[in-house]
Amino acid sequence: MWFYIPTALLAASSLVSLSQARTLFKYERIQLTHEHLETLPAEDAKLFAFDAQAAPNTTASRCRYGPDDGKWPSAKAWTKFQKQLSSEDALIKAVPQASVCYGASKNDAKCQNLTKNWTNSYTHIDDPTEILSPIYQGLTCQPPSIYDSGNCTLGGSPTYVVKAKNVLDIQLGLNFARNNGVRLVVKNTGHDFAGKSTGAGALSLWTHGFKDIQFFDNYVDESGYRGPAIKAGAGIQAFELYKAANDHGVVVIAGEGQTVGVMGGYILGGGHSPLGSLYGMAADHVLGFEVVTPFGDFVSANSTSNPDLFWALRGGGGGSFGIVTSVTVKAYKDMPITAASWTLSSAKIGNDKFWSAVRAFADNFISYADSGIYTYFVILPNGNDFTFSIQPFFAPNRTASAVASILQSYSSKLTALNVPFSPKITEYKSFYSAWQAEFPLEALSDVRTALGSRLFPRSNFASETGRNVTFAALRGAVETGHPVIAFNIAPTLARAGNPDNAVNPAWRTSVLHAITTQSWEISASAVNITNARRAFTNGTMQKWRDVTPNSGSYLNEADRLEPNWQQSFWGDKYARLLSIKNEMDPNDVLWVNNGVGSEGWRVETKDGLPSENGQLCKDIQKAAAS
Ligand SMILES: Cc1cc2nc3c(=O)[nH]c(=O)nc-3n(C[C@H](O)[C@H](O)[C@H](O)COP(=O)(O)OP(=O)(O)OC[C@H]3O[C@@H](n4cnc5c(N)ncnc54)[C@H](O)[C@@H]3O)c2cc1C
Ligand SMILES: *[C@@H]1O[C@H](CO)[C@@H](O)[C@H](O)[C@H]1NC(C)=O
Ligand SMILES: *[C@@H]1O[C@H](CO)[C@@H](O)[C@H](O)[C@H]1NC(C)=O
Ligand SMILES: *[C@@H]1O[C@H](CO)[C@@H](O)[C@H](O)[C@H]1NC(C)=O
Ligand SMILES: *[C@@H]1O[C@H](CO)[C@@H](O)[C@H](O)[C@H]1NC(C)=O
Ligand SMILES: *[C@@H]1O[C@H](CO)[C@@H](O)[C@H](O)[C@H]1NC(C)=O
Ligand SMILES: *[C@@H]1O[C@H](CO)[C@@H](O)[C@H](O)[C@H]1NC(C)=O
Ligand SMILES: *[C@@H]1O[C@H](CO)[C@@H](O)[C@H](O)[C@H]1NC(C)=O
Ligand SMILES: *[C@@H]1O[C@H](CO)[C@@H](O)[C@H](O)[C@H]1NC(C)=O
Ligand SMILES: *[C@@H]1O[C@H](CO)[C@@H](O)[C@H](O)[C@H]1NC(C)=O
């Protein structure tokens, strides 16, 4: 049962290049209306009502209700909810995939098949329940050969999932969760490294099915933009977006990972890109969003409509300000790309030469990034040996010979060190062909590893003293067993066209985004893990913070335990973000760990480990302190 908004409000798609009216996808025209609610019996209308007043008495209950609480919606209420959805199969009772490996549902053949495919990210992205960072689900149902969960339980997985087919489904789910005190989460692909797309006892709204995509060859925006643009559904992934752009001879600013949900958490958190040293962050290129607000309303957020929300959605983080159903972004003329890759190994050249050779590359971070180049590289420890792998040095709009000359001074240094250097240099005629060839399919996150990251300002690399100190901190991490997975990139405001948005200001002065990880033994106890994580967050990562005071960390690739995260993720933009959040979502309907306005609540886990495997409750200590 659903309703269409009056056709007068719809932009005919044939008018797209001239019209400034709201262009909605078909699935965005199917909406919940006040008129429809009026046709329902009062008791049912209350379940789905829009207004904030309908929210549960927030002082009455300390926690969001769980399925075992007396206050969880009745089976009858869930059935009513299911009937209101655009189709009955849109409501899914969550079942962990690896339930075929345990207890009553055990099926050895199915479990074996699943285990074989487990690390393939598609296995989880295309599943309603799973996420790609299983430690934050609580590891309560993994294939036993990967991690023995003992029993299969839902753990930090949601209880129900709405496989959303249209805006109506999102609005109903959001209103139903809000009005009934049920925790709400939003999952797109499940890539979030901190587990922010899952939650125990939650109703999960799954946006993966919003796959429409539309190209505008001459989009006209009241803010002054005229040019190519792409409007893409929130479920669109990088491999789909890049292909669509390529089909029209343009490029868009998106990430390196093939399956990342570009128009969900990625762009809402900022979004760094192989084109980032040329064009800035992905969020810098957004023309507008269509979004369901925490009150349940479906609105446009762009430079003239809901401008505060528009500002906040561009960098303020996913799952906080609203549920986005589509995003319109600028597109640019395609360009040739040259990519270079090489690997150095300390086992071949010895440690001293190895570190000198890595240092020689780092000495050029500023000049490479200012030449528009993006480098994705890793420095991996392997016992007493190390490898440095460039995968790749990605030079937009450069020929192979231009790249060879940019690398000339580095190459000369290696020759002087007597280190053999023979990079593989490939010229591609388009961005798409380069991206396809150079970035492999990502795998599932490991079950015994956590990560953290830091943005390193250009000033760190501007003097020899700075380079010495900074390089020592990076090298120190690797020498103590922590891999460095990093991006030499400079998404400056000038490169981005000076946008005013909520992207972490630390990005604008950085030339390096470096990630590192902490692992523990598979058999480690909760206490062991807590100790390992403490040593990581307050030790290993502190050393990076010490050399980058006042900088920050990228919220989409950060430590779940990031200290002082408000400053770290948003710097001086936090105060404005918080005031927008308080206005948009006074009942904290949308809550994610370390998201804007998340301070009053936390997930209470039984083992004390950071995860989504516990009830979301008001943080008594924080509430008392404020
Ligand atoms: C293999 C891999 C490669 C990556 N590469 C890059 C990269 O090149 N550049 C980069 O910047 N980042 C990269 N990332 C990080 C990536 O940006 C984040 O994981 C991001 O959160 C993914 O968004 P998602 O929607 O796909 O994931 P999800 O986990 O589904 O969602 C992430 C967060 O956004 C929220 N959210 C999702 N959809 C919506 C929506 N429609 N409306 C509102 N909130 C929503 C969720 O609630 C959650 O809080 C990578 C991650 C991985 C695992
Ligand atoms: C913003 O959205 C509104 C409503 O959809 C639309 O009328 C307006 O033209 C849009 N503004 C811009 C700058 O795109
Ligand atoms: C909310 O709940 C508290 C505690 O149960 C109660 O004192 C208060 O009157 C309630 N407020 C409303 C508006 O119902
Ligand atoms: C296991 O996978 C194979 C290959 O995809 C398939 O043929 C087989 O039917 C699967 N078995 C089960 C029990 O799902
Ligand atoms: C693994 O997944 C792929 C699809 O991603 C599927 O084609 C294949 O059959 C699966 N293999 C097994 C053994 O289940
Ligand atoms: C499985 O769960 C049951 C019921 O909660 C519990 O009694 C049992 O000890 C669990 N088994 C394992 C191996 O964890
Ligand atoms: C790419 O190079 C061409 C030729 O040098 C230049 O005209 C164009 O502006 C460049 N494009 C970008 C995005 O820098
Ligand atoms: C940087 O480190 C090198 C090697 O340790 C040293 O020779 C040099 O003096 C240092 N430079 C500065 C400015 O500290
Ligand atoms: C856990 O910590 C204890 C006490 O420090 C230690 O003895 C034990 O080896 C650790 N176990 C693992 C698996 O790390
Ligand atoms: C780091 O130290 C601070 C201050 O002592 C403490 O509050 C915090 O919990 C520690 N972080 C971790 C991950 O242990």
mmCIF file of N, CA and C and ligand atoms in Angstrom, residues 520-525 527-529 531, ligand 9:
data_model
loop_
_atom_site.group_PDB
_atom_site.id
_atom_site.type_symbol
_atom_site.label_atom_id
_atom_site.label_comp_id
_atom_site.label_asym_id
_atom_site.label_seq_id
_atom_site.Cartn_x
_atom_site.Cartn_y
_atom_site.Cartn_z
ATOM 1 N N TRP A 520 45.814 -9.496 17.640
ATOM 2 C CA TRP A 520 46.000 -10.288 18.856
ATOM 3 C C TRP A 520 45.824 -11.748 18.502
ATOM 4 N N GLU A 521 46.168 -12.619 19.449
ATOM 5 C CA GLU A 521 46.046 -14.053 19.192
ATOM 6 C C GLU A 521 44.567 -14.418 19.077
ATOM 7 N N ILE A 522 44.291 -15.407 18.265
ATOM 8 C CA ILE A 522 42.905 -15.835 18.082
ATOM 9 C C ILE A 522 42.304 -16.311 19.416
ATOM 10 N N SER A 523 43.170 -16.849 20.286
ATOM 11 C CA SER A 523 42.685 -17.380 21.567
ATOM 12 C C SER A 523 42.673 -16.333 22.677
ATOM 13 N N ALA A 524 42.993 -15.088 22.339
ATOM 14 C CA ALA A 524 43.084 -14.048 23.372
ATOM 15 C C ALA A 524 41.761 -13.883 24.122
ATOM 16 N N SER A 525 41.865 -13.671 25.414
ATOM 17 C CA SER A 525 40.664 -13.433 26.231
ATOM 18 C C SER A 525 40.254 -11.973 26.083
ATOM 19 N N VAL A 527 40.212 -9.809 28.324
ATOM 20 C CA VAL A 527 41.210 -8.983 29.025
ATOM 21 C C VAL A 527 42.447 -8.790 28.147
ATOM 22 N N ASN A 528 42.902 -9.860 27.514
ATOM 23 C CA ASN A 528 44.048 -9.734 26.607
ATOM 24 C C ASN A 528 43.751 -8.712 25.510
ATOM 25 N N ILE A 529 42.568 -8.811 24.938
ATOM 26 C CA ILE A 529 42.226 -7.912 23.820
ATOM 27 C C ILE A 529 42.163 -6.466 24.313
ATOM 28 N N ASN A 531 43.780 -5.189 26.766
ATOM 29 C CA ASN A 531 45.152 -4.708 26.964
ATOM 30 C C ASN A 531 45.830 -4.377 25.646
HETATM 31 C C1 LIG B 9 46.618 -13.308 27.972
HETATM 32 O O1 LIG B 9 47.182 -12.591 29.050
HETATM 33 C C2 LIG B 9 47.790 -13.429 30.010
HETATM 34 C C3 LIG B 9 48.217 -12.578 31.209
HETATM 35 O O2 LIG B 9 48.958 -11.481 30.787
HETATM 36 C C4 LIG B 9 48.951 -14.140 29.370
HETATM 37 O O3 LIG B 9 49.567 -15.021 30.269
HETATM 38 C C5 LIG B 9 48.425 -14.956 28.176
HETATM 39 O O4 LIG B 9 49.502 -15.552 27.487
HETATM 40 C C6 LIG B 9 47.656 -14.064 27.216
HETATM 41 N N1 LIG B 9 47.058 -14.928 26.215
HETATM 42 C C7 LIG B 9 47.009 -14.602 24.924
HETATM 43 C C8 LIG B 9 46.368 -15.595 24.032
HETATM 44 O O5 LIG B 9 47.467 -13.560 24.491
#
